[in-house]
């Protein structure tokens, strides 16, 4: 299952880069931001107010956003671990770092404080976009910087922010996704009560804790009967790592 | 804890593929104008034979703001009856009275130069156009990267 997920991640990275290259060659008007669902989140209040697409956002952003919401309602934040190109880059950094030096989980109160950063960022972005009637944070978006192939609003500060966002992952497992990503913060609202989630069969589980070590979100899978944690991205790393086939299942 | 109903995890990639195919199709199906205006009073006074709808691919029509500027400039011409801009593919549909205005006059108005802070700017470039739905496309430029100045 992990192999299929990596193929999906690679496919979406290639898709985005393909369009970015076409855009930079003058063959297409669509670039990485044309497929960004967060554009719809940022401008939703303006769209609801005027009935018009604000800024450079259009129907493609909104339909992809609707698709991501539907996916989240059924399979938690599967968008983050199966589709998001920035999530894939973060996972790559996490896996490379884990290969050389294992992550040590930070204290729970520190992590709780860090988790709140993404909600603050989300609030600031939504308010600033609404007040300015523009995607004011586009120049500082790590996704646009990484996959926009030096898009027209990219400045030196954009690369500085991208570098820091990726550096966070060197110190905290999936650091950017878990502590800074505002779209992840938005999806968390829908991530608590989803149709499908991962269940742990206590009768079959031998408490080997392989699932805990494999979890990219550092959730203590071995201590929960079902994973309702908002950080779960349905990457299924725990299911793949499970020593007892069938102890962890995706179910209703 | 055992789930009431177990699903094969393969359902996740299948679901993703289905949802994103549907989302792409939905976006194409629900193509909405970014900016739309119609002068109904003027349309009533125009003879049906003179009412034409021209289509332009205009580099520079990237958002609601640029669409409004585009419409403002075009409305300086007489005979413009409706304007619809589609920023996702940079298309513009213009309803016009062809006894009062021509496609060439519209192109001149669209591709004007303006001065801002002492600099000359050319915000819009027509890539191709057709004067009515049943006429042939006239290609003026092919490279979509053609330089346009941000307003």
PDB file of C-alpha atoms in Angstrom, chain A residues 60-208:
ATOM      1  CA  UNK A  60     -10.853  24.642 -10.892  1.00  0.00           C
ATOM      2  CA  UNK A  61      -9.618  25.702  -7.428  1.00  0.00           C
ATOM      3  CA  UNK A  62     -13.151  25.454  -6.054  1.00  0.00           C
ATOM      4  CA  UNK A  63     -13.959  22.067  -7.596  1.00  0.00           C
ATOM      5  CA  UNK A  64     -10.648  20.606  -6.352  1.00  0.00           C
ATOM      6  CA  UNK A  65     -11.399  22.105  -2.929  1.00  0.00           C
ATOM      7  CA  UNK A  66     -14.816  20.385  -2.955  1.00  0.00           C
ATOM      8  CA  UNK A  67     -13.088  17.127  -3.903  1.00  0.00           C
ATOM      9  CA  UNK A  68     -10.583  17.498  -1.042  1.00  0.00           C
ATOM     10  CA  UNK A  69     -13.401  18.185   1.438  1.00  0.00           C
ATOM     11  CA  UNK A  70     -15.252  15.064   0.273  1.00  0.00           C
ATOM     12  CA  UNK A  71     -12.052  13.039   0.583  1.00  0.00           C
ATOM     13  CA  UNK A  72     -11.488  14.399   4.108  1.00  0.00           C
ATOM     14  CA  UNK A  73     -15.029  13.555   5.222  1.00  0.00           C
ATOM     15  CA  UNK A  74     -14.452   9.934   4.185  1.00  0.00           C
ATOM     16  CA  UNK A  75     -10.722   9.307   4.669  1.00  0.00           C
ATOM     17  CA  UNK A  76      -9.444  11.964   7.067  1.00  0.00           C
ATOM     18  CA  UNK A  77      -6.592  14.159   5.763  1.00  0.00           C
ATOM     19  CA  UNK A  78      -5.651  11.701   3.018  1.00  0.00           C
ATOM     20  CA  UNK A  79      -5.021  14.763   0.826  1.00  0.00           C
ATOM     21  CA  UNK A  80      -1.920  15.554   2.913  1.00  0.00           C
ATOM     22  CA  UNK A  81      -0.278  12.158   2.595  1.00  0.00           C
ATOM     23  CA  UNK A  82      -1.500  11.030  -0.834  1.00  0.00           C
ATOM     24  CA  UNK A  83      -1.731  14.191  -2.947  1.00  0.00           C
ATOM     25  CA  UNK A  84      -0.042  17.302  -1.519  1.00  0.00           C
ATOM     26  CA  UNK A  85       3.345  17.776  -3.253  1.00  0.00           C
ATOM     27  CA  UNK A  86       4.692  19.786  -0.334  1.00  0.00           C
ATOM     28  CA  UNK A  87       3.593  17.000   2.013  1.00  0.00           C
ATOM     29  CA  UNK A  88       5.530  14.542  -0.155  1.00  0.00           C
ATOM     30  CA  UNK A  89       8.673  16.698   0.058  1.00  0.00           C
ATOM     31  CA  UNK A  90       8.244  16.906   3.843  1.00  0.00           C
ATOM     32  CA  UNK A  91       7.839  13.149   4.058  1.00  0.00           C
ATOM     33  CA  UNK A  92      10.995  12.661   2.015  1.00  0.00           C
ATOM     34  CA  UNK A  93      12.941  14.918   4.402  1.00  0.00           C
ATOM     35  CA  UNK A  94      11.414  13.105   7.386  1.00  0.00           C
ATOM     36  CA  UNK A  95      12.372   9.685   6.024  1.00  0.00           C
ATOM     37  CA  UNK A  96      15.920  10.774   5.115  1.00  0.00           C
ATOM     38  CA  UNK A  97      16.443  12.298   8.564  1.00  0.00           C
ATOM     39  CA  UNK A  98      14.923   9.208  10.277  1.00  0.00           C
ATOM     40  CA  UNK A  99      17.272   6.982   8.305  1.00  0.00           C
ATOM     41  CA  UNK A 100      20.312   8.714   9.798  1.00  0.00           C
ATOM     42  CA  UNK A 101      19.076  10.007  13.163  1.00  0.00           C
ATOM     43  CA  UNK A 102      15.827   8.958  14.792  1.00  0.00           C
ATOM     44  CA  UNK A 103      13.443  11.739  15.843  1.00  0.00           C
ATOM     45  CA  UNK A 104      12.931  12.262  19.550  1.00  0.00           C
ATOM     46  CA  UNK A 105       9.374  13.433  20.264  1.00  0.00           C
ATOM     47  CA  UNK A 106       9.238  16.875  21.869  1.00  0.00           C
ATOM     48  CA  UNK A 107       7.447  17.424  25.152  1.00  0.00           C
ATOM     49  CA  UNK A 108       3.667  17.368  24.811  1.00  0.00           C
ATOM     50  CA  UNK A 109       3.168  20.956  26.005  1.00  0.00           C
ATOM     51  CA  UNK A 110       5.751  22.254  23.501  1.00  0.00           C
ATOM     52  CA  UNK A 111       4.057  20.343  20.681  1.00  0.00           C
ATOM     53  CA  UNK A 112       0.642  21.676  21.723  1.00  0.00           C
ATOM     54  CA  UNK A 113       2.012  25.224  21.517  1.00  0.00           C
ATOM     55  CA  UNK A 114       3.579  24.523  18.116  1.00  0.00           C
ATOM     56  CA  UNK A 115       0.333  22.950  16.812  1.00  0.00           C
ATOM     57  CA  UNK A 116      -1.484  26.200  17.521  1.00  0.00           C
ATOM     58  CA  UNK A 117       0.853  28.145  15.164  1.00  0.00           C
ATOM     59  CA  UNK A 118      -0.905  26.798  12.068  1.00  0.00           C
ATOM     60  CA  UNK A 119      -4.320  27.887  13.366  1.00  0.00           C
ATOM     61  CA  UNK A 120      -2.992  31.394  14.015  1.00  0.00           C
ATOM     62  CA  UNK A 121      -1.479  31.444  10.511  1.00  0.00           C
ATOM     63  CA  UNK A 122      -4.793  30.299   9.031  1.00  0.00           C
ATOM     64  CA  UNK A 123      -6.705  33.048  10.848  1.00  0.00           C
ATOM     65  CA  UNK A 124      -4.203  35.737   9.798  1.00  0.00           C
ATOM     66  CA  UNK A 125      -4.288  34.601   6.138  1.00  0.00           C
ATOM     67  CA  UNK A 126      -8.105  34.486   6.008  1.00  0.00           C
ATOM     68  CA  UNK A 127      -8.505  37.909   7.613  1.00  0.00           C
ATOM     69  CA  UNK A 128      -5.771  39.545   5.506  1.00  0.00           C
ATOM     70  CA  UNK A 129      -7.162  38.066   2.258  1.00  0.00           C
ATOM     71  CA  UNK A 130     -10.672  39.241   3.103  1.00  0.00           C
ATOM     72  CA  UNK A 131      -9.586  42.743   4.066  1.00  0.00           C
ATOM     73  CA  UNK A 132      -7.280  43.269   1.076  1.00  0.00           C
ATOM     74  CA  UNK A 133      -9.459  41.474  -1.494  1.00  0.00           C
ATOM     75  CA  UNK A 134      -6.301  39.791  -2.751  1.00  0.00           C
ATOM     76  CA  UNK A 135      -4.161  36.690  -2.185  1.00  0.00           C
ATOM     77  CA  UNK A 136      -1.720  38.743  -0.129  1.00  0.00           C
ATOM     78  CA  UNK A 137       0.196  35.730   1.148  1.00  0.00           C
ATOM     79  CA  UNK A 138       0.862  34.220  -2.281  1.00  0.00           C
ATOM     80  CA  UNK A 139       4.451  35.573  -2.441  1.00  0.00           C
ATOM     81  CA  UNK A 140       5.245  33.809   0.839  1.00  0.00           C
ATOM     82  CA  UNK A 141       3.519  30.496   0.110  1.00  0.00           C
ATOM     83  CA  UNK A 142       6.074  27.647   0.272  1.00  0.00           C
ATOM     84  CA  UNK A 143       4.035  25.605  -2.242  1.00  0.00           C
ATOM     85  CA  UNK A 144       4.011  28.440  -4.808  1.00  0.00           C
ATOM     86  CA  UNK A 145       7.730  29.055  -4.229  1.00  0.00           C
ATOM     87  CA  UNK A 146       8.652  25.374  -4.538  1.00  0.00           C
ATOM     88  CA  UNK A 147       6.473  24.470  -7.517  1.00  0.00           C
ATOM     89  CA  UNK A 148       5.875  27.810  -9.237  1.00  0.00           C
ATOM     90  CA  UNK A 149       9.343  27.728 -10.882  1.00  0.00           C
ATOM     91  CA  UNK A 150      10.088  31.267  -9.766  1.00  0.00           C
ATOM     92  CA  UNK A 151       6.581  32.611 -10.324  1.00  0.00           C
ATOM     93  CA  UNK A 152       5.977  36.317 -10.861  1.00  0.00           C
ATOM     94  CA  UNK A 153       5.412  37.148  -7.183  1.00  0.00           C
ATOM     95  CA  UNK A 154       8.325  35.091  -5.874  1.00  0.00           C
ATOM     96  CA  UNK A 155      10.875  37.195  -3.975  1.00  0.00           C
ATOM     97  CA  UNK A 156      13.979  36.431  -1.882  1.00  0.00           C
ATOM     98  CA  UNK A 157      11.834  36.247   1.260  1.00  0.00           C
ATOM     99  CA  UNK A 158       9.755  33.487  -0.421  1.00  0.00           C
ATOM    100  CA  UNK A 159      12.815  31.224  -0.623  1.00  0.00           C
ATOM    101  CA  UNK A 160      13.782  32.105   2.949  1.00  0.00           C
ATOM    102  CA  UNK A 161      10.312  31.044   4.154  1.00  0.00           C
ATOM    103  CA  UNK A 162      10.404  27.845   2.064  1.00  0.00           C
ATOM    104  CA  UNK A 163      13.844  26.959   3.445  1.00  0.00           C
ATOM    105  CA  UNK A 164      12.647  27.527   7.011  1.00  0.00           C
ATOM    106  CA  UNK A 165       9.476  25.527   6.416  1.00  0.00           C
ATOM    107  CA  UNK A 166      11.590  22.587   5.264  1.00  0.00           C
ATOM    108  CA  UNK A 167      14.113  23.109   8.065  1.00  0.00           C
ATOM    109  CA  UNK A 168      11.283  22.700  10.582  1.00  0.00           C
ATOM    110  CA  UNK A 169      10.916  19.144   9.301  1.00  0.00           C
ATOM    111  CA  UNK A 170      14.551  18.421  10.086  1.00  0.00           C
ATOM    112  CA  UNK A 171      13.826  19.045  13.766  1.00  0.00           C
ATOM    113  CA  UNK A 172      10.210  17.876  14.091  1.00  0.00           C
ATOM    114  CA  UNK A 173       8.777  14.854  12.282  1.00  0.00           C
ATOM    115  CA  UNK A 174       6.696  16.257   9.378  1.00  0.00           C
ATOM    116  CA  UNK A 175       7.340  19.638  11.017  1.00  0.00           C
ATOM    117  CA  UNK A 176       5.856  21.898   8.350  1.00  0.00           C
ATOM    118  CA  UNK A 177       2.686  19.826   7.875  1.00  0.00           C
ATOM    119  CA  UNK A 178       2.023  19.439  11.590  1.00  0.00           C
ATOM    120  CA  UNK A 179       2.901  22.879  12.890  1.00  0.00           C
ATOM    121  CA  UNK A 180       2.784  25.419  10.055  1.00  0.00           C
ATOM    122  CA  UNK A 181       0.500  24.314   7.218  1.00  0.00           C
ATOM    123  CA  UNK A 182      -2.664  26.487   7.289  1.00  0.00           C
ATOM    124  CA  UNK A 183      -4.524  24.173   4.914  1.00  0.00           C
ATOM    125  CA  UNK A 184      -3.835  21.286   7.288  1.00  0.00           C
ATOM    126  CA  UNK A 185      -5.290  23.440  10.074  1.00  0.00           C
ATOM    127  CA  UNK A 186      -8.426  24.021   8.010  1.00  0.00           C
ATOM    128  CA  UNK A 187      -8.841  20.324   7.183  1.00  0.00           C
ATOM    129  CA  UNK A 188      -8.451  19.433  10.871  1.00  0.00           C
ATOM    130  CA  UNK A 189     -11.905  20.938  11.428  1.00  0.00           C
ATOM    131  CA  UNK A 190     -13.346  18.056   9.386  1.00  0.00           C
ATOM    132  CA  UNK A 191     -10.794  15.473  10.488  1.00  0.00           C
ATOM    133  CA  UNK A 192     -12.116  14.548  13.911  1.00  0.00           C
ATOM    134  CA  UNK A 193     -15.272  12.697  12.920  1.00  0.00           C
ATOM    135  CA  UNK A 194     -14.751  11.006   9.579  1.00  0.00           C
ATOM    136  CA  UNK A 195     -16.619   8.106   7.967  1.00  0.00           C
ATOM    137  CA  UNK A 196     -13.587   5.789   7.855  1.00  0.00           C
ATOM    138  CA  UNK A 197     -10.783   5.593  10.384  1.00  0.00           C
ATOM    139  CA  UNK A 198      -8.119   3.169  11.549  1.00  0.00           C
ATOM    140  CA  UNK A 199      -9.181   0.653  14.207  1.00  0.00           C
ATOM    141  CA  UNK A 200      -6.869  -1.380  16.429  1.00  0.00           C
ATOM    142  CA  UNK A 201      -8.031  -4.874  17.344  1.00  0.00           C
ATOM    143  CA  UNK A 202      -6.875  -5.210  20.936  1.00  0.00           C
ATOM    144  CA  UNK A 203      -7.209  -9.003  20.784  1.00  0.00           C
ATOM    145  CA  UNK A 204      -4.844  -9.259  17.827  1.00  0.00           C
ATOM    146  CA  UNK A 205      -2.415  -6.485  18.887  1.00  0.00           C
ATOM    147  CA  UNK A 206       0.798  -7.634  20.593  1.00  0.00           C
ATOM    148  CA  UNK A 207       1.785  -4.077  21.654  1.00  0.00           C
ATOM    149  CA  UNK A 208       5.053  -4.220  19.706  1.00  0.00           C
TER     150      UNK A 208
END
